[in-house]
CSV table of C-alpha atoms in Angstrom, one decimal:
chain,number,residue,atom,x,y,z
U,1,MET,CA,-29.9,-2.8,-65.7
U,2,LYS,CA,-27.2,-0.8,-67.1
U,3,LYS,CA,-29.0,2.3,-65.9
U,4,SER,CA,-29.3,1.0,-62.4
U,5,ILE,CA,-25.7,0.0,-62.4
U,6,LEU,CA,-24.5,3.6,-63.5
U,7,LEU,CA,-26.8,5.1,-60.8
U,8,LEU,CA,-25.4,2.9,-58.0
U,9,SER,CA,-21.9,3.8,-59.2
U,10,ALA,CA,-22.6,7.5,-59.2
U,11,ALA,CA,-24.0,7.3,-55.7
U,12,ALA,CA,-21.0,5.2,-54.5
U,13,LEU,CA,-18.6,7.8,-56.0
U,14,ALA,CA,-20.5,10.6,-54.4
U,15,LEU,CA,-20.5,8.9,-50.9
U,16,SER,CA,-16.8,8.2,-51.3
U,17,ALA,CA,-16.1,12.0,-52.2
U,18,THR,CA,-18.2,13.1,-49.3
U,19,ALA,CA,-16.4,10.8,-46.9
U,20,GLN,CA,-13.1,11.9,-48.2
U,21,ASN,CA,-14.0,15.6,-47.7
U,22,GLU,CA,-15.1,14.9,-44.1
U,23,GLU,CA,-11.8,13.0,-43.4
U,24,ASN,CA,-9.9,16.0,-44.8
U,25,GLU,CA,-11.8,18.4,-42.9
U,26,ALA,CA,-11.2,16.4,-39.5
U,27,VAL,CA,-7.4,16.3,-40.2
U,28,GLU,CA,-5.5,19.5,-38.8
U,29,TYR,CA,-1.9,20.4,-39.1
U,30,ASN,CA,0.3,22.5,-37.1
U,31,GLN,CA,2.7,25.3,-38.2
U,32,TYR,CA,5.2,22.7,-39.0
U,33,GLY,CA,2.9,20.6,-41.4
U,34,GLN,CA,2.5,17.8,-38.9
U,35,LYS,CA,-0.9,16.1,-38.3
U,36,VAL,CA,-2.3,17.0,-34.9
U,37,GLU,CA,-5.0,15.7,-32.6
U,38,SER,CA,-7.5,18.5,-32.2
U,39,LEU,CA,-9.7,18.5,-29.2
U,40,PRO,CA,-12.4,20.8,-28.2
U,41,ALA,CA,-11.8,23.1,-25.3
U,42,GLN,CA,-14.3,24.9,-23.0
U,43,ALA,CA,-13.5,28.5,-22.1
U,44,SER,CA,-14.7,29.7,-18.8
U,45,PHE,CA,-14.0,32.3,-16.1
U,46,GLN,CA,-13.2,30.7,-12.9
U,47,ASP,CA,-13.6,33.4,-10.3
U,48,GLY,CA,-12.6,35.9,-12.8
U,49,VAL,CA,-9.6,34.0,-14.3
U,50,MET,CA,-9.9,32.9,-18.0
U,51,VAL,CA,-9.4,29.4,-18.1
U,52,PHE,CA,-9.4,26.9,-21.3
U,53,GLN,CA,-9.9,23.2,-20.4
U,54,ASN,CA,-10.8,19.8,-21.7
U,55,LYS,CA,-11.7,17.7,-18.7
U,56,ASN,CA,-11.8,14.4,-20.4
U,57,HIS,CA,-8.2,14.6,-21.4
U,58,GLY,CA,-6.8,16.5,-18.3
U,59,PHE,CA,-5.9,19.6,-20.3
U,60,LYS,CA,-6.2,23.1,-18.7
U,61,MET,CA,-4.5,26.4,-19.4
U,62,TRP,CA,-5.1,29.8,-17.8
U,63,PHE,CA,-3.5,33.3,-17.6
U,64,ASP,CA,-2.4,34.9,-14.3
U,65,THR,CA,-2.2,38.7,-14.5
U,66,ARG,CA,-1.6,40.9,-11.5
U,67,VAL,CA,-1.3,44.7,-11.0
U,68,GLN,CA,-0.3,46.4,-7.8
U,69,VAL,CA,-0.4,50.2,-7.5
U,70,ASP,CA,1.4,51.5,-4.3
U,71,ALA,CA,1.6,54.9,-2.6
U,72,GLY,CA,3.6,55.9,0.6
U,73,PHE,CA,4.0,58.6,3.0
U,74,TYR,CA,6.8,59.1,5.5
U,75,PHE,CA,6.8,61.3,8.6
U,76,GLY,CA,8.1,61.7,12.2
U,77,GLY,CA,11.7,61.3,11.3
U,78,PRO,CA,14.7,62.8,13.2
U,79,GLU,CA,14.8,66.7,13.3
U,80,TRP,CA,17.9,66.8,11.0
U,81,THR,CA,15.7,65.5,8.1
U,82,LYS,CA,13.6,68.8,8.3
U,83,ASP,CA,16.8,71.0,7.6
U,84,GLU,CA,17.3,72.1,4.0
U,85,LYS,CA,21.0,72.2,4.3
U,86,ILE,CA,23.8,70.8,6.5
U,87,ASP,CA,27.2,72.2,6.3
U,88,GLY,CA,26.1,74.2,3.3
U,89,LYS,CA,25.0,71.0,1.4
U,90,LEU,CA,21.6,69.9,0.3
U,91,ASN,CA,20.4,67.3,2.9
U,92,ALA,CA,19.7,64.1,1.0
U,93,ASP,CA,18.3,62.3,4.1
U,94,HIS,CA,14.7,63.3,3.4
U,95,ILE,CA,12.3,60.5,2.9
U,96,GLY,CA,10.6,61.3,-0.3
U,97,ASN,CA,6.7,60.4,-0.5
U,98,GLY,CA,5.6,58.8,-3.8
U,99,ALA,CA,3.7,56.2,-5.7
U,100,THR,CA,4.8,53.3,-7.8
U,101,LEU,CA,3.7,50.2,-9.8
U,102,ARG,CA,4.9,47.6,-7.5
U,103,ARG,CA,4.2,44.7,-9.7
U,104,THR,CA,2.8,44.2,-13.2
U,105,ARG,CA,2.9,40.5,-13.8
U,106,PHE,CA,1.7,38.1,-16.6
U,107,ALA,CA,1.9,34.4,-16.6
U,108,VAL,CA,0.7,31.5,-18.7
U,109,LYS,CA,0.2,28.2,-16.8
U,110,ALA,CA,-0.9,24.8,-18.2
U,111,GLN,CA,-1.7,21.3,-16.8
U,112,LEU,CA,-1.1,18.7,-19.6
U,113,GLY,CA,-2.9,15.6,-18.6
U,114,LYS,CA,-2.2,14.2,-15.1
U,115,SER,CA,1.4,14.0,-15.3
U,116,TRP,CA,2.9,17.4,-16.7
U,117,TYR,CA,2.6,21.0,-15.7
U,118,GLY,CA,4.4,24.2,-17.2
U,119,GLU,CA,4.5,27.8,-16.3
U,120,ILE,CA,6.2,31.0,-17.5
U,121,ASP,CA,5.9,34.2,-15.4
U,122,ALA,CA,7.3,37.5,-16.1
U,123,ASP,CA,7.3,41.1,-14.6
U,124,PHE,CA,7.2,44.3,-16.8
U,125,THR,CA,7.2,47.0,-14.0
U,126,ARG,CA,10.5,48.5,-15.2
U,127,GLY,CA,9.4,48.5,-18.8
U,128,THR,CA,11.6,45.5,-19.6
U,129,PHE,CA,11.0,41.7,-19.5
U,130,GLU,CA,12.1,40.3,-16.1
U,131,LEU,CA,11.8,36.6,-15.7
U,132,LYS,CA,10.3,35.2,-12.4
U,133,ASP,CA,9.2,31.6,-12.8
U,134,ALA,CA,9.9,29.2,-15.6
U,135,ILE,CA,8.8,25.6,-14.6
U,136,VAL,CA,8.6,22.1,-16.1
U,137,ALA,CA,7.0,19.9,-13.6
U,138,PHE,CA,6.2,16.1,-13.3
U,139,THR,CA,2.9,15.5,-11.3
U,140,GLY,CA,2.0,11.9,-12.3
U,141,VAL,CA,2.4,10.4,-8.8
U,142,LYS,CA,-0.1,11.4,-6.1
U,143,GLY,CA,1.5,13.7,-3.4
U,144,LEU,CA,4.9,14.0,-5.4
U,145,GLU,CA,6.0,16.9,-7.7
U,146,ILE,CA,9.4,17.0,-9.3
U,147,LYS,CA,10.1,20.4,-11.1
U,148,ALA,CA,13.0,21.9,-12.9
U,149,GLY,CA,13.6,25.5,-14.1
U,150,ASN,CA,13.5,28.9,-12.2
U,151,PHE,CA,11.4,29.2,-9.2
U,152,LYS,CA,11.6,30.0,-5.5
U,153,GLU,CA,13.6,27.6,-3.2
U,154,ASN,CA,11.4,26.0,-0.5
U,155,PHE,CA,12.8,27.7,2.5
U,156,SER,CA,10.8,30.5,4.1
U,157,MET,CA,6.8,30.2,4.1
U,158,ASN,CA,6.5,33.9,3.8
U,159,ARG,CA,9.0,34.3,1.0
U,160,ASN,CA,7.3,31.4,-0.9
U,161,SER,CA,3.9,32.9,-0.6
U,162,THR,CA,2.7,34.7,-3.6
U,163,SER,CA,2.3,38.5,-3.1
U,164,ARG,CA,-1.3,38.2,-3.9
U,165,TYR,CA,-2.0,36.7,-0.6
U,166,LEU,CA,0.5,38.3,1.8
U,167,MET,CA,-1.0,39.6,5.1
U,168,PHE,CA,0.8,43.0,4.6
U,169,MET,CA,2.0,44.9,1.5
U,170,GLU,CA,5.6,43.7,1.9
U,171,ARG,CA,7.3,40.6,3.4
U,172,PRO,CA,9.3,41.0,6.7
U,173,MET,CA,12.7,42.5,6.6
U,174,VAL,CA,14.4,39.3,7.7
U,175,THR,CA,12.8,37.2,4.8
U,176,TYR,CA,15.6,38.8,2.6
U,177,LEU,CA,18.0,36.6,4.4
U,178,ALA,CA,16.1,33.6,2.9
U,179,PRO,CA,17.1,32.4,-0.7
U,180,SER,CA,14.5,33.3,-3.4
U,181,ARG,CA,14.5,32.3,-7.2
U,182,HIS,CA,17.3,30.2,-8.7
U,183,LEU,CA,17.6,27.9,-11.6
U,184,GLY,CA,17.4,24.3,-10.3
U,185,ILE,CA,15.6,21.0,-9.6
U,186,ASN,CA,13.4,20.2,-6.7
U,187,ALA,CA,11.3,17.4,-5.3
U,188,THR,CA,8.2,17.9,-3.0
U,189,TYR,CA,6.2,15.3,-1.2
U,190,GLU,CA,3.1,16.0,0.8
U,191,ASN,CA,0.2,14.3,2.6
U,192,PRO,CA,-2.2,15.8,5.1
U,193,TYR,CA,0.2,15.6,7.9
U,194,VAL,CA,3.6,15.8,6.4
U,195,TRP,CA,5.2,18.1,3.8
U,196,GLY,CA,8.9,17.9,2.6
U,197,ALA,CA,11.0,19.3,-0.2
U,198,PHE,CA,14.7,19.1,-1.3
U,199,GLY,CA,16.4,20.8,-4.1
U,200,VAL,CA,19.7,21.6,-5.9
U,201,PHE,CA,20.0,25.1,-7.3
U,202,GLY,CA,22.4,27.1,-9.4
U,203,PRO,CA,22.6,30.7,-10.8
U,204,GLU,CA,19.9,33.4,-10.6
U,205,VAL,CA,18.5,34.1,-14.1
U,206,GLU,CA,16.3,37.0,-13.5
U,207,GLY,CA,17.4,39.6,-16.0
U,208,GLU,CA,20.1,40.4,-18.6
U,209,THR,CA,22.7,41.6,-16.1
U,210,LEU,CA,22.7,38.3,-14.1
U,211,GLN,CA,22.7,36.3,-17.4
U,212,THR,CA,25.7,38.1,-18.6
U,213,LEU,CA,27.5,37.5,-15.4
U,214,SER,CA,26.8,33.8,-15.6
U,215,GLU,CA,27.9,33.5,-19.3
U,216,ASP,CA,31.1,35.4,-18.8
U,217,ALA,CA,32.0,33.3,-15.8
U,218,ASN,CA,31.4,30.1,-18.0
U,219,LYS,CA,33.6,31.5,-20.8
U,220,ALA,CA,36.3,31.9,-18.2
U,221,GLY,CA,36.0,28.3,-17.2
U,222,GLN,CA,34.3,29.0,-14.0
U,223,SER,CA,31.6,26.5,-12.7
U,224,GLU,CA,28.4,28.0,-11.2
U,225,GLY,CA,28.3,27.3,-7.4
U,226,LEU,CA,25.4,25.1,-6.3
U,227,SER,CA,23.0,25.3,-3.3
U,228,TYR,CA,21.3,22.4,-1.4
U,229,THR,CA,18.1,23.4,0.3
U,230,GLY,CA,15.7,21.1,2.2
U,231,LYS,CA,12.6,21.8,4.3
U,232,LEU,CA,10.2,19.6,6.5
U,233,VAL,CA,6.8,20.7,7.7
U,234,LEU,CA,4.7,18.8,10.2
U,235,ARG,CA,0.8,19.3,10.3
U,236,PRO,CA,-0.6,17.6,13.4
U,237,PHE,CA,-4.2,18.5,12.4
U,238,GLY,CA,-3.9,18.0,8.7
U,239,GLY,CA,-3.6,20.5,6.0
U,240,LYS,CA,-7.4,21.2,5.5
U,241,GLY,CA,-10.3,22.4,7.5
U,242,ASP,CA,-11.1,25.1,10.0
U,243,LEU,CA,-8.3,24.3,12.3
U,244,MET,CA,-4.7,23.9,10.9
U,245,LEU,CA,-1.2,24.1,12.6
U,246,HIS,CA,2.0,24.3,10.4
U,247,VAL,CA,5.4,23.6,12.0
U,248,GLY,CA,8.4,23.7,9.9
U,249,GLY,CA,12.2,24.1,9.5
U,250,ALA,CA,14.6,24.5,6.7
U,251,PHE,CA,18.3,24.4,5.9
U,252,SER,CA,20.4,25.5,3.0
U,253,TYR,CA,24.1,25.0,2.3
U,254,ARG,CA,25.1,27.6,-0.4
U,255,MET,CA,28.4,27.8,-2.4
U,256,PRO,CA,29.3,31.2,-4.0
U,257,LYS,CA,27.5,32.1,-7.1
U,258,THR,CA,29.0,33.5,-10.3
U,259,THR,CA,25.9,35.7,-10.6
U,260,ALA,CA,26.6,37.7,-7.5
U,261,GLU,CA,26.7,41.4,-8.5
U,262,GLU,CA,28.9,42.2,-5.7
U,263,GLY,CA,31.7,39.9,-7.2
U,264,TYR,CA,32.5,36.3,-7.1
U,265,ARG,CA,33.0,35.0,-3.5
U,266,CYS,CA,31.4,38.1,-2.2
U,267,VAL,CA,28.1,38.6,-0.5
U,268,ARG,CA,26.1,41.7,0.6
U,269,TYR,CA,23.1,41.6,2.9
U,270,SER,CA,20.6,44.5,2.9
U,271,THR,CA,16.9,45.3,2.8
U,272,ARG,CA,14.6,48.3,3.0
U,273,ASN,CA,12.2,48.9,5.9
U,274,THR,CA,9.4,46.9,4.5
U,275,THR,CA,8.6,49.4,1.8
U,276,SER,CA,9.3,49.7,-2.0
U,277,ILE,CA,8.8,53.4,-2.3
U,278,ASN,CA,11.3,54.5,0.4
U,279,ARG,CA,14.3,53.4,-1.5
U,280,LYS,CA,16.8,53.9,1.3
U,281,LYS,CA,18.5,50.8,2.7
U,282,TYR,CA,19.3,51.8,6.2
U,283,VAL,CA,20.4,48.3,7.2
U,284,ASP,CA,23.2,47.2,4.8
U,285,THR,CA,26.5,45.2,5.5
U,286,ASP,CA,28.0,46.4,2.3
U,287,VAL,CA,30.4,43.8,0.5
U,288,ILE,CA,31.8,41.0,2.4
U,289,THR,CA,34.7,39.5,0.6
U,290,GLY,CA,36.4,36.1,0.7
U,291,VAL,CA,33.3,34.0,1.3
U,292,ASP,CA,34.0,30.2,1.2
U,293,HIS,CA,30.3,29.3,1.6
U,294,GLU,CA,27.0,30.2,3.3
U,295,VAL,CA,24.6,28.6,5.7
U,296,ALA,CA,21.0,29.4,6.3
U,297,TYR,CA,18.4,28.0,8.6
U,298,THR,CA,14.9,28.9,9.8
U,299,ALA,CA,12.2,27.6,12.2
U,300,GLU,CA,8.6,28.6,11.5
U,301,VAL,CA,5.2,28.2,13.0
U,302,ALA,CA,1.9,29.1,11.4
U,303,GLY,CA,-1.8,28.1,11.7
U,304,LEU,CA,-5.4,29.2,11.4
U,305,TYR,CA,-8.7,28.9,13.0
U,306,LYS,CA,-11.7,29.9,11.0
U,307,GLY,CA,-11.2,33.7,10.5
U,308,LEU,CA,-7.8,33.9,12.5
U,309,ARG,CA,-4.4,33.4,10.9
U,310,PHE,CA,-1.0,33.7,12.5
U,311,GLU,CA,2.6,33.1,11.3
U,312,GLY,CA,6.1,33.7,12.7
U,313,ALA,CA,9.7,32.6,11.9
U,314,TYR,CA,13.3,33.0,13.0
U,315,ILE,CA,15.7,33.1,10.2
U,316,ALA,CA,19.7,33.2,10.3
U,317,ARG,CA,22.4,33.3,7.7
U,318,GLY,CA,26.0,32.9,8.1
U,319,ALA,CA,29.0,33.7,5.8
U,320,TYR,CA,31.9,31.3,6.2
U,321,LEU,CA,35.1,33.1,5.2
U,322,ASP,CA,38.3,31.9,3.5
U,323,ARG,CA,41.0,33.1,6.0
U,324,THR,CA,43.5,33.3,3.2
U,325,VAL,CA,41.4,36.1,1.7
U,326,ASN,CA,39.6,37.5,4.6
U,327,ASP,CA,41.0,36.5,8.1
U,328,LYS,CA,37.8,36.9,10.0
U,329,ASP,CA,35.4,34.5,11.8
U,330,THR,CA,32.1,33.4,10.4
U,331,GLN,CA,29.7,36.3,10.3
U,332,TRP,CA,26.1,35.6,11.4
U,333,PHE,CA,23.0,37.7,10.7
U,334,ASP,CA,19.4,37.0,11.8
U,335,GLY,CA,16.0,38.2,12.7
U,336,TRP,CA,12.4,37.2,13.3
U,337,TYR,CA,8.9,38.1,12.9
U,338,GLY,CA,5.4,37.4,14.3
U,339,GLU,CA,2.1,38.3,12.5
U,340,ALA,CA,-1.6,37.6,12.9
U,341,SER,CA,-4.8,38.7,11.2
U,342,TYR,CA,-8.6,38.3,11.7
U,343,LEU,CA,-11.5,38.5,9.2
U,344,LEU,CA,-14.0,40.9,10.9
U,345,PHE,CA,-17.2,39.8,9.0
U,346,GLY,CA,-17.2,36.1,9.3
U,347,GLY,CA,-14.8,35.2,6.5
U,348,LYS,CA,-12.6,32.1,6.6
U,349,GLN,CA,-8.7,31.9,6.3
U,350,ASN,CA,-7.4,29.1,3.9
U,351,TYR,CA,-4.3,27.0,3.7
U,352,ASP,CA,-2.7,25.7,0.5
U,353,ALA,CA,-1.7,22.1,1.6
U,354,GLY,CA,0.2,21.3,-1.6
U,355,GLY,CA,2.4,24.5,-1.3
U,356,ALA,CA,2.5,24.5,2.5
U,357,LYS,CA,1.6,28.2,2.6
U,358,PHE,CA,-1.6,30.4,3.0
U,359,THR,CA,-3.8,31.2,0.1
U,360,ARG,CA,-6.9,33.3,-0.8
U,361,ILE,CA,-9.5,34.1,1.9
U,362,THR,CA,-13.2,33.1,1.7
U,363,PRO,CA,-15.0,36.3,2.5
U,364,GLY,CA,-17.8,36.3,5.0
U,365,LYS,CA,-20.3,38.7,3.3
U,366,LYS,CA,-21.6,39.2,-0.3
U,367,TRP,CA,-19.8,42.4,-0.5
U,368,GLY,CA,-16.6,40.9,0.8
U,369,ASP,CA,-14.7,41.2,4.0
U,370,LEU,CA,-12.3,43.4,5.9
U,371,GLU,CA,-9.2,41.9,7.6
U,372,PHE,CA,-7.3,43.5,10.5
U,373,ALA,CA,-3.6,42.6,10.8
U,374,VAL,CA,-0.7,43.2,13.1
U,375,ARG,CA,3.0,42.4,12.9
U,376,TYR,CA,6.3,42.9,14.9
U,377,GLN,CA,9.5,42.2,13.1
U,378,THR,CA,13.3,42.6,13.6
U,379,ILE,CA,16.5,42.0,11.5
U,380,ASP,CA,20.0,42.4,12.8
U,381,LEU,CA,22.9,42.9,10.3
U,382,ASN,CA,25.5,43.5,12.9
U,383,SER,CA,28.0,41.0,13.5
U,384,LYS,CA,31.5,40.6,15.2
U,385,ASP,CA,33.2,42.4,12.3
U,386,TYR,CA,30.6,44.1,10.1
U,387,TYR,CA,28.0,46.6,11.2
U,388,GLY,CA,25.2,46.8,8.8
U,389,GLY,CA,22.6,47.8,11.5
U,390,ALA,CA,19.6,46.7,13.1
U,391,SER,CA,16.0,47.4,12.6
U,392,SER,CA,12.7,46.6,14.2
U,393,MET,CA,9.1,47.6,13.3
U,394,TRP,CA,5.5,47.6,14.5
U,395,GLN,CA,3.0,47.4,11.7
U,396,PHE,CA,-0.7,47.5,11.6
U,397,GLY,CA,-2.8,46.8,8.6
U,398,LEU,CA,-6.3,46.8,7.0
U,399,ASN,CA,-7.3,44.7,4.0
U,400,PHE,CA,-10.5,45.1,2.1
U,401,TYR,CA,-11.7,42.5,-0.2
U,402,PRO,CA,-14.5,44.0,-2.3
U,403,HIS,CA,-14.2,41.3,-5.0
U,404,LYS,CA,-12.5,37.9,-5.3
U,405,ASN,CA,-9.9,39.4,-7.5
U,406,VAL,CA,-9.5,42.8,-5.9
U,407,LYS,CA,-7.7,43.8,-2.7
U,408,LEU,CA,-7.4,47.3,-1.1
U,409,VAL,CA,-4.7,47.5,1.5
U,410,MET,CA,-3.6,50.2,4.2
U,411,ASN,CA,-0.4,49.6,6.1
U,412,TYR,CA,0.9,51.8,9.1
U,413,GLY,CA,4.3,51.3,10.5
U,414,LEU,CA,6.7,52.5,13.2
U,415,VAL,CA,10.2,52.0,12.2
U,416,ASN,CA,13.3,51.8,14.7
U,417,ASN,CA,16.7,51.8,13.2
U,418,ASP,CA,19.7,51.7,15.4
U,419,ARG,CA,22.9,53.9,15.2
U,420,TYR,CA,24.8,51.4,12.9
U,421,ALA,CA,21.9,51.6,10.3
U,422,ASN,CA,23.6,54.3,8.2
U,423,GLY,CA,23.2,52.9,4.8
U,424,LYS,CA,26.8,51.9,4.2
U,425,GLY,CA,28.0,55.3,5.7
U,426,LYS,CA,25.6,57.4,3.6
U,427,LEU,CA,22.9,58.3,6.0
U,428,LEU,CA,22.8,60.4,9.1
U,429,VAL,CA,22.4,58.4,12.5
U,430,GLY,CA,22.9,60.9,15.4
U,431,TYR,CA,24.8,63.7,16.7
U,432,ASP,CA,28.5,64.0,17.5
U,433,ALA,CA,30.2,65.7,20.5
U,434,ASP,CA,29.9,69.2,18.8
U,435,GLY,CA,26.1,68.7,18.4
U,436,LYS,CA,26.2,68.3,14.6
U,437,PRO,CA,24.4,65.3,12.7
U,438,THR,CA,26.9,62.7,11.7
U,439,LYS,CA,26.8,59.5,9.6
U,440,ASP,CA,29.7,57.8,11.5
U,441,TYR,CA,28.3,55.6,14.3
U,442,THR,CA,31.6,55.8,16.2
U,443,LYS,CA,31.2,59.5,16.7
U,444,VAL,CA,27.5,59.3,17.9
U,445,VAL,CA,27.0,60.6,21.5
U,446,ASP,CA,23.3,59.9,21.8
U,447,ALA,CA,22.2,57.6,24.5
U,448,LYS,CA,21.6,54.0,23.8
U,449,GLY,CA,18.3,53.6,22.0
U,450,LYS,CA,18.1,57.3,20.9
U,451,ALA,CA,20.3,57.2,17.8
U,452,GLY,CA,19.4,56.0,14.5
U,453,VAL,CA,16.7,57.0,11.9
U,454,ASP,CA,13.3,56.3,13.5
U,455,TYR,CA,10.1,57.4,11.6
U,456,GLN,CA,6.5,56.5,10.6
U,457,GLN,CA,5.2,55.2,7.3
U,458,LEU,CA,1.6,55.1,5.9
U,459,GLU,CA,1.2,53.2,2.7
U,460,PHE,CA,-1.7,52.1,0.4
U,461,ARG,CA,-2.2,49.5,-2.3
U,462,ALA,CA,-4.8,48.8,-5.0
U,463,GLN,CA,-4.4,45.2,-6.4
U,464,ILE,CA,-6.2,43.2,-9.0
U,465,ALA,CA,-5.5,39.8,-10.0
U,466,PHE,CA,-7.1,37.9,-12.8
C-alpha cells in the first residue's frame, strides 16, 4: 500500500512539474519584462509584398518599398542656349541632361484589429531621413476614418495619388498650387456614391530645416498657423466596376505657417516644367510678403471605362495681403490639366473608392500590358502685381507593366514658357532692341508668343515597388 502511495505521489509530482514547465514555456515577455499575448502570424507574399498577418485577430503588417530611377534629355531650346558664352560670360542657361534617383522609399504599415491603423513612411533619396507619412488612424466604423499625424491634405486627386500609380512620371505643374503634407487631423467618410473629407492642419514636418523653424517660432511665443481643408466627391455610378465617374471639389483656408522657408507671412509659388532632372524653375513668383491668409480651391472630374482612364482639374490659389505691410490687392494664380490613358492589350483600370483616386491596373496579358497616355497642362503665375511666368505643355507617355511590381515609363513633352518665365530674373527669355538675349521681360521685343524658353524633353523611368 505504501509503495502504491509513493508511486502515485511521484507521478503526481512529475505531472505537476510538466504542466508548470509547459505553462512557463507558454508565457512570453517583452523587452520591458511584461507578460504579452503571443499569437502566431502567417508570412506571405501578396503580389510581391511581404505581409505578416493573423486573420482571426485582424492583425496585419507589411512593408512598402519603392525605387524610381529616372533619366532625362532636353533639346530644341532657343538658339542662345547653344552659345557657350554671352557677353564674355559662360552661358548658364543650358539645360543639362542627366539621371537621378527620384524616390527611394521605405514604409512600415499595420492594421491592428478592425479599429486601428498605423504607418510610417520615409524617403532616403538625398542620403538623409526625410519624413513623409506618419499616421495613427481609427477605422472601427464602416465608411469612416479618423486619422492624425503627418499626411497629405485631401484636396487634389492627382496630388493625393501615390507616385506608384501616376499616369506620367511627374504630376501636372498646377498641382503644386495644391496643399501637400502637413501635421493635422482629418476625418473621411465614404460610401459607394459619396466621399467627403475635412481636416485641420498645422506645420510641415518633412525635415530638420522645417522642424527647426517651427521650434524657433514656438520659443518666440508664436503659434503655428492652421489650415482648414474640405473636399466632396460624387460618384453617380458607384465607386467600383468597369464604369466609374468621379466629380469633386475642394476648398482650403490657410493661415501663414511658421515653417515657411521664405519667412513668416511670406509665400512663394514656383514649379519646374514637370521634370525632376531639369532643376530650372522657369515659373516662379519669388517671395510675396505681408500675407494675411491664403485661399485655394479646385474642381475636378475623373472616370474610367474598362481600359480607359481620364482625369482633369482646375486649381486656383490666392494670397490675401495685409495692406499695412504690402499695399496690393489679392494675388491669384491658377491653371488646369486634362489627361487620359488607355491599356492597349485588354487590361483594366482600377479606382480606389476608399481613397477617391486611381490605383494599380489589372494587366490584360500574362506578360503584362502597355498603356498609352496623353496630357495637356497649364499654369499661370502672372497676377496683377507679380509676374512669375506662365507655362503650358503637351505630353505623351508609354507605360509598360512587365510585372505587377515593375513599371517602365517613357515620357515626351513639348514645353512652352512665356516671356515672364525667367526664373526670378535669372534666365534668358528673349531678345532686346539691340538683338541681344535678355533676362528682362520688359526689354523683350519678340512678338507675342515667340518669347520665353520653349524646348522638348524625353524622359525615362524604371520603377519597382514591393
